[in-house]
């Protein structure tokens, strides 16, 4: 199935139009593929009215309160719908705890002594989004300049004052996964997080090419037109008829992109 035409950069784009994906976390890459999925887009149009309104608790803290479960969002691995028109850096995407093992799980309790309190959403240096579902379960997404942190919280409300936090860990595998999450936690607390863009890697270039391919396909572009964006117009025009591997590369990129937006994105979130 083709992606939705209006999701990606205006076609035909310069390659630099995809620079926004360069610093993305795996969660963000997952969202970039999912938001291009036509079936998700259709579901959002039908059920997006269930999106809770945003409460701006602080300039950098957004709060969403669900009054009912959103089972249709769960089909996509989400706790609630997110707007597919929003790029990852601007979207508050709440992945369901049932599909990711990378989130930190913790319990919040009131502190009898305010001086012993060790949890406050205002300590995070980046953008914070809090989702409180109809049963009082809480999910927090924190986005710093270099990291995305997912927290699943129970106990006291994260908006309360004078809280203590106790992190829960499950087994040796949980410890191994938690190490990366705690690095993200440290980065999201630090005000000194690096703003330097990471270097492109073979993996991130491959994932970018897949996005370009599905965006081009959605816009009705030919393989050659897609190749001109990925590999450059001059190089493509010089070798297109002599080198069939370029066309094969575009075909494979499109296959990867379609597979990712049709469910492969879950592997990035798990």
Short mmCIF file of C-alpha atoms in Angstrom, two decimals:
data_model
loop_
_atom_site.label_atom_id
_atom_site.label_comp_id
_atom_site.label_asym_id
_atom_site.label_seq_id
_atom_site.Cartn_x
_atom_site.Cartn_y
_atom_site.Cartn_z
CA UNK A 1 0.00 0.00 0.00
CA UNK A 2 1.15 3.52 -0.67
CA UNK A 3 1.84 6.03 2.05
CA UNK A 4 -0.15 9.24 2.36
CA UNK A 5 1.10 11.92 -0.02
CA UNK A 6 1.00 14.81 2.45
CA UNK A 7 3.08 13.20 5.19
CA UNK A 8 6.66 13.56 3.97
CA UNK A 9 8.53 16.60 2.61
CA UNK A 10 7.10 18.20 -0.52
CA UNK A 11 8.09 16.16 -3.56
CA UNK A 12 10.59 16.27 -5.14
CA UNK A 13 12.68 17.25 -2.11
CA UNK A 14 16.35 17.98 -1.71
CA UNK A 15 18.14 15.26 0.24
CA UNK A 16 18.67 17.82 3.02
CA UNK A 17 14.90 17.88 3.58
CA UNK A 18 15.41 14.59 5.43
CA UNK A 19 18.10 15.93 7.75
CA UNK A 20 15.43 16.10 10.44
CA UNK A 21 15.65 12.31 10.84
CA UNK A 22 19.40 12.35 11.50
CA UNK A 23 19.24 12.64 15.33
CA UNK A 24 16.18 10.42 15.78
CA UNK A 25 15.97 7.69 18.40
CA UNK A 26 14.61 4.25 17.55
CA UNK A 27 11.26 5.32 19.00
CA UNK A 28 11.22 8.29 16.65
CA UNK A 29 12.16 6.21 13.62
CA UNK A 30 9.28 3.91 14.49
CA UNK A 31 6.90 6.86 14.51
CA UNK A 32 8.22 8.19 11.19
CA UNK A 33 7.31 4.88 9.54
CA UNK A 34 3.99 4.43 11.33
CA UNK A 35 2.71 7.92 10.54
CA UNK A 36 3.16 7.18 6.83
CA UNK A 37 1.01 4.03 7.02
CA UNK A 38 -2.28 4.65 5.15
CA UNK A 39 -4.24 2.34 7.45
CA UNK A 40 -2.99 4.22 10.51
CA UNK A 41 -3.82 7.52 8.87
CA UNK A 42 -7.35 6.29 8.18
CA UNK A 43 -7.74 5.11 11.78
CA UNK A 44 -6.55 8.46 13.06
CA UNK A 45 -9.08 10.30 10.91
CA UNK A 46 -11.85 8.05 12.25
CA UNK A 47 -10.83 7.90 15.91
CA UNK A 48 -8.60 10.94 16.36
CA UNK A 49 -11.43 12.79 18.09
CA UNK A 50 -10.59 10.63 21.11
CA UNK A 51 -7.27 12.46 21.43
CA UNK A 52 -7.28 14.13 24.86
CA UNK A 53 -6.76 17.89 24.96
CA UNK A 54 -3.35 19.16 25.96
CA UNK A 55 -2.96 20.76 29.38
CA UNK A 56 0.15 22.95 29.50
CA UNK A 57 1.27 22.33 33.10
CA UNK A 58 4.58 24.13 32.52
CA UNK A 59 5.99 25.65 29.31
CA UNK A 60 7.88 22.41 28.63
CA UNK A 61 5.41 19.97 30.24
CA UNK A 62 2.29 18.78 28.41
CA UNK A 63 -0.34 16.68 30.19
CA UNK A 64 -2.91 14.43 28.52
CA UNK A 65 -5.76 12.80 30.46
CA UNK A 66 -7.64 9.89 28.94
CA UNK A 67 -11.23 9.46 30.09
CA UNK A 68 -11.61 6.12 28.30
CA UNK A 69 -9.44 3.44 26.77
CA UNK A 70 -8.54 3.79 23.09
CA UNK A 71 -8.49 0.15 21.93
CA UNK A 72 -8.07 1.09 18.29
CA UNK A 73 -4.79 2.85 19.11
CA UNK A 74 -3.58 -0.33 20.80
CA UNK A 75 -3.76 -2.07 17.42
CA UNK A 76 -0.81 0.11 16.41
CA UNK A 77 1.10 -0.35 19.65
CA UNK A 78 0.02 3.01 21.04
CA UNK A 79 -1.73 4.02 24.24
CA UNK A 80 -3.53 6.80 22.37
CA UNK A 81 -3.42 8.23 18.87
CA UNK A 82 -0.81 10.75 17.78
CA UNK A 83 -1.28 13.11 14.85
CA UNK A 84 0.47 11.66 11.76
CA UNK A 85 1.06 15.16 10.43
CA UNK A 86 3.56 15.76 13.24
CA UNK A 87 7.19 14.83 12.68
CA UNK A 88 8.78 12.82 15.48
CA UNK A 89 10.51 15.80 17.10
CA UNK A 90 7.15 17.57 17.53
CA UNK A 91 4.92 14.61 18.35
CA UNK A 92 4.00 13.29 21.79
CA UNK A 93 3.90 9.57 20.97
CA UNK A 94 2.96 7.22 23.79
CA UNK A 95 4.00 3.70 22.86
CA UNK A 96 2.13 1.03 24.76
CA UNK A 97 4.19 -0.59 27.55
CA UNK A 98 3.03 -3.93 26.13
CA UNK A 99 5.19 -3.57 22.99
CA UNK A 100 8.38 -2.06 24.41
CA UNK A 101 10.80 -3.43 26.97
CA UNK A 102 12.95 -0.30 26.89
CA UNK A 103 10.83 1.87 29.18
CA UNK A 104 11.83 2.39 32.79
CA UNK A 105 9.17 1.26 35.23
CA UNK A 106 8.85 2.99 38.60
CA UNK A 107 6.59 3.65 41.58
CA UNK A 108 5.97 7.13 42.94
CA UNK A 109 5.24 7.62 46.63
CA UNK A 110 4.66 10.79 48.67
CA UNK A 111 7.69 11.81 50.69
CA UNK A 112 7.06 12.48 54.37
CA UNK A 113 10.04 14.81 54.37
CA UNK A 114 10.19 17.31 51.52
CA UNK A 115 13.98 17.35 51.75
CA UNK A 116 14.00 13.63 50.84
CA UNK A 117 11.88 14.08 47.72
CA UNK A 118 13.79 12.94 44.62
CA UNK A 119 11.30 13.14 41.74
CA UNK A 120 9.99 16.25 40.01
CA UNK A 121 9.01 16.55 36.36
CA UNK A 122 10.48 20.05 36.36
CA UNK A 123 13.97 18.57 36.74
CA UNK A 124 13.92 17.33 33.17
CA UNK A 125 15.68 19.72 30.84
CA UNK A 126 13.79 18.85 27.66
CA UNK A 127 10.18 18.54 26.57
CA UNK A 128 8.03 16.38 28.87
CA UNK A 129 4.71 14.75 27.98
CA UNK A 130 2.61 12.98 30.62
CA UNK A 131 -0.29 10.67 29.77
CA UNK A 132 -2.70 9.67 32.56
CA UNK A 133 -5.09 6.97 31.42
CA UNK A 134 -8.61 6.28 32.64
CA UNK A 135 -7.30 3.86 35.28
CA UNK A 136 -4.72 6.32 36.61
CA UNK A 137 -1.71 4.65 34.96
CA UNK A 138 0.90 7.15 33.87
CA UNK A 139 3.35 7.28 30.99
CA UNK A 140 6.02 9.94 30.62
CA UNK A 141 7.94 10.74 27.45
CA UNK A 142 10.94 13.02 27.90
CA UNK A 143 12.77 14.41 24.90
CA UNK A 144 16.18 16.02 25.28
CA UNK A 145 18.37 17.26 22.46
CA UNK A 146 19.95 13.82 22.13
CA UNK A 147 17.71 11.25 23.84
CA UNK A 148 14.15 10.06 24.27
CA UNK A 149 13.19 8.54 27.62
CA UNK A 150 10.06 6.47 28.34
CA UNK A 151 8.80 6.08 31.90
CA UNK A 152 5.87 3.95 33.08
CA UNK A 153 4.70 5.09 36.49
CA UNK A 154 2.29 3.84 39.13
CA UNK A 155 1.43 5.16 42.56
CA UNK A 156 1.12 8.86 43.26
CA UNK A 157 0.37 11.37 40.50
CA UNK A 158 3.52 12.61 38.80
CA UNK A 159 2.20 16.18 39.06
CA UNK A 160 2.18 16.08 42.86
CA UNK A 161 4.87 17.77 44.92
CA UNK A 162 7.37 16.03 47.23
CA UNK A 163 7.59 12.63 45.59
CA UNK A 164 10.04 9.78 45.85
CA UNK A 165 10.70 7.40 42.96
CA UNK A 166 11.59 3.71 43.14
CA UNK A 167 12.67 2.03 39.93
CA UNK A 168 11.58 -1.54 39.31
CA UNK A 169 13.71 -4.05 37.48
CA UNK A 170 12.78 -7.52 36.26
CA UNK A 171 15.49 -10.15 35.80
CA UNK A 172 18.94 -10.07 34.25
CA UNK A 173 17.60 -9.20 30.81
CA UNK A 174 15.77 -6.28 32.35
CA UNK A 175 19.01 -5.05 33.91
CA UNK A 176 20.78 -5.13 30.56
CA UNK A 177 18.01 -3.19 28.85
CA UNK A 178 17.71 -0.72 31.72
CA UNK A 179 21.32 0.43 31.39
CA UNK A 180 20.57 2.25 28.14
CA UNK A 181 17.38 3.71 29.57
CA UNK A 182 19.27 5.08 32.57
CA UNK A 183 21.75 6.73 30.20
CA UNK A 184 18.79 8.40 28.52
CA UNK A 185 17.50 9.42 31.96
CA UNK A 186 20.82 11.06 32.82
CA UNK A 187 20.88 12.90 29.48
CA UNK A 188 17.33 14.16 29.97
CA UNK A 189 18.16 15.53 33.43
CA UNK A 190 21.43 17.15 32.40
CA UNK A 191 21.28 20.70 31.09
CA UNK A 192 24.59 20.06 29.30
CA UNK A 193 23.25 17.57 26.74
CA UNK A 194 25.10 17.74 23.44
CA UNK A 195 23.34 19.46 20.57
CA UNK A 196 25.80 18.14 18.01
CA UNK A 197 24.10 16.11 15.31
CA UNK A 198 25.24 12.47 15.17
CA UNK A 199 27.08 11.28 12.09
CA UNK A 200 25.16 9.42 9.44
CA UNK A 201 25.70 5.67 9.67
CA UNK A 202 25.04 2.95 7.09
CA UNK A 203 21.96 1.97 9.11
CA UNK A 204 20.53 5.48 9.38
CA UNK A 205 21.23 6.14 5.69
CA UNK A 206 19.41 2.92 4.80
CA UNK A 207 16.43 3.92 6.95
CA UNK A 208 16.40 7.40 5.42
CA UNK A 209 16.44 5.89 1.92
CA UNK A 210 13.43 3.76 2.85
CA UNK A 211 11.52 6.87 3.96
CA UNK A 212 12.43 8.69 0.76
CA UNK A 213 11.32 5.72 -1.31
CA UNK A 214 7.87 5.44 0.28
CA UNK A 215 7.40 9.21 0.14
CA UNK A 216 8.34 9.24 -3.53
CA UNK A 217 6.08 6.29 -4.23
CA UNK A 218 3.22 8.09 -2.48
CA UNK A 219 3.82 11.12 -4.69
CA UNK A 220 3.77 8.97 -7.84
CA UNK A 221 7.49 9.31 -8.53
CA UNK A 222 9.31 6.81 -10.71
CA UNK A 223 12.23 4.74 -9.48
CA UNK A 224 14.58 7.04 -11.33
CA UNK A 225 13.09 10.14 -9.74
CA UNK A 226 13.44 8.53 -6.31
CA UNK A 227 17.05 7.59 -7.12
CA UNK A 228 17.83 11.20 -8.05
CA UNK A 229 16.92 12.24 -4.49
CA UNK A 230 18.76 9.40 -2.76
CA UNK A 231 21.90 9.24 -4.89
CA UNK A 232 21.98 12.69 -6.48
CA UNK A 233 20.65 13.80 -9.85
CA UNK A 234 24.02 13.94 -11.63
CA UNK A 235 25.13 10.47 -10.53
CA UNK A 236 21.73 8.92 -11.26
CA UNK A 237 21.46 10.42 -14.73
CA UNK A 238 25.02 9.37 -15.56
CA UNK A 239 24.67 5.68 -14.67
CA UNK A 240 20.94 4.88 -14.71
CA UNK A 241 20.86 3.08 -18.06
CA UNK A 242 24.28 1.46 -17.60
CA UNK A 243 23.95 0.31 -13.99
CA UNK A 244 20.78 -1.65 -13.04
CA UNK A 245 21.96 -1.91 -9.43
CA UNK A 246 20.73 1.64 -8.81
CA UNK A 247 17.19 0.65 -9.74
CA UNK A 248 17.52 -2.46 -7.58
CA UNK A 249 18.61 -0.27 -4.65
CA UNK A 250 15.50 1.87 -4.99
CA UNK A 251 13.29 -1.20 -5.27
CA UNK A 252 14.80 -2.68 -2.10
CA UNK A 253 14.49 0.65 -0.27
CA UNK A 254 10.80 0.79 -1.18
CA UNK A 255 10.27 -2.78 -0.03
CA UNK A 256 11.95 -2.00 3.30
CA UNK A 257 9.92 1.15 3.76
CA UNK A 258 6.63 -0.60 3.05
CA UNK A 259 7.51 -3.42 5.42
CA UNK A 260 8.48 -0.97 8.16
CA UNK A 261 5.31 1.11 7.96
CA UNK A 262 3.18 -2.07 7.78
CA UNK A 263 4.41 -3.35 11.15
CA UNK A 264 8.20 -3.58 11.02
CA UNK A 265 8.39 -0.38 13.05
CA UNK A 266 7.54 -2.48 16.10
CA UNK A 267 11.00 -4.04 16.01
CA UNK A 268 12.45 -0.59 16.60
CA UNK A 269 10.25 -0.06 19.66
CA UNK A 270 10.56 -3.50 21.26
#
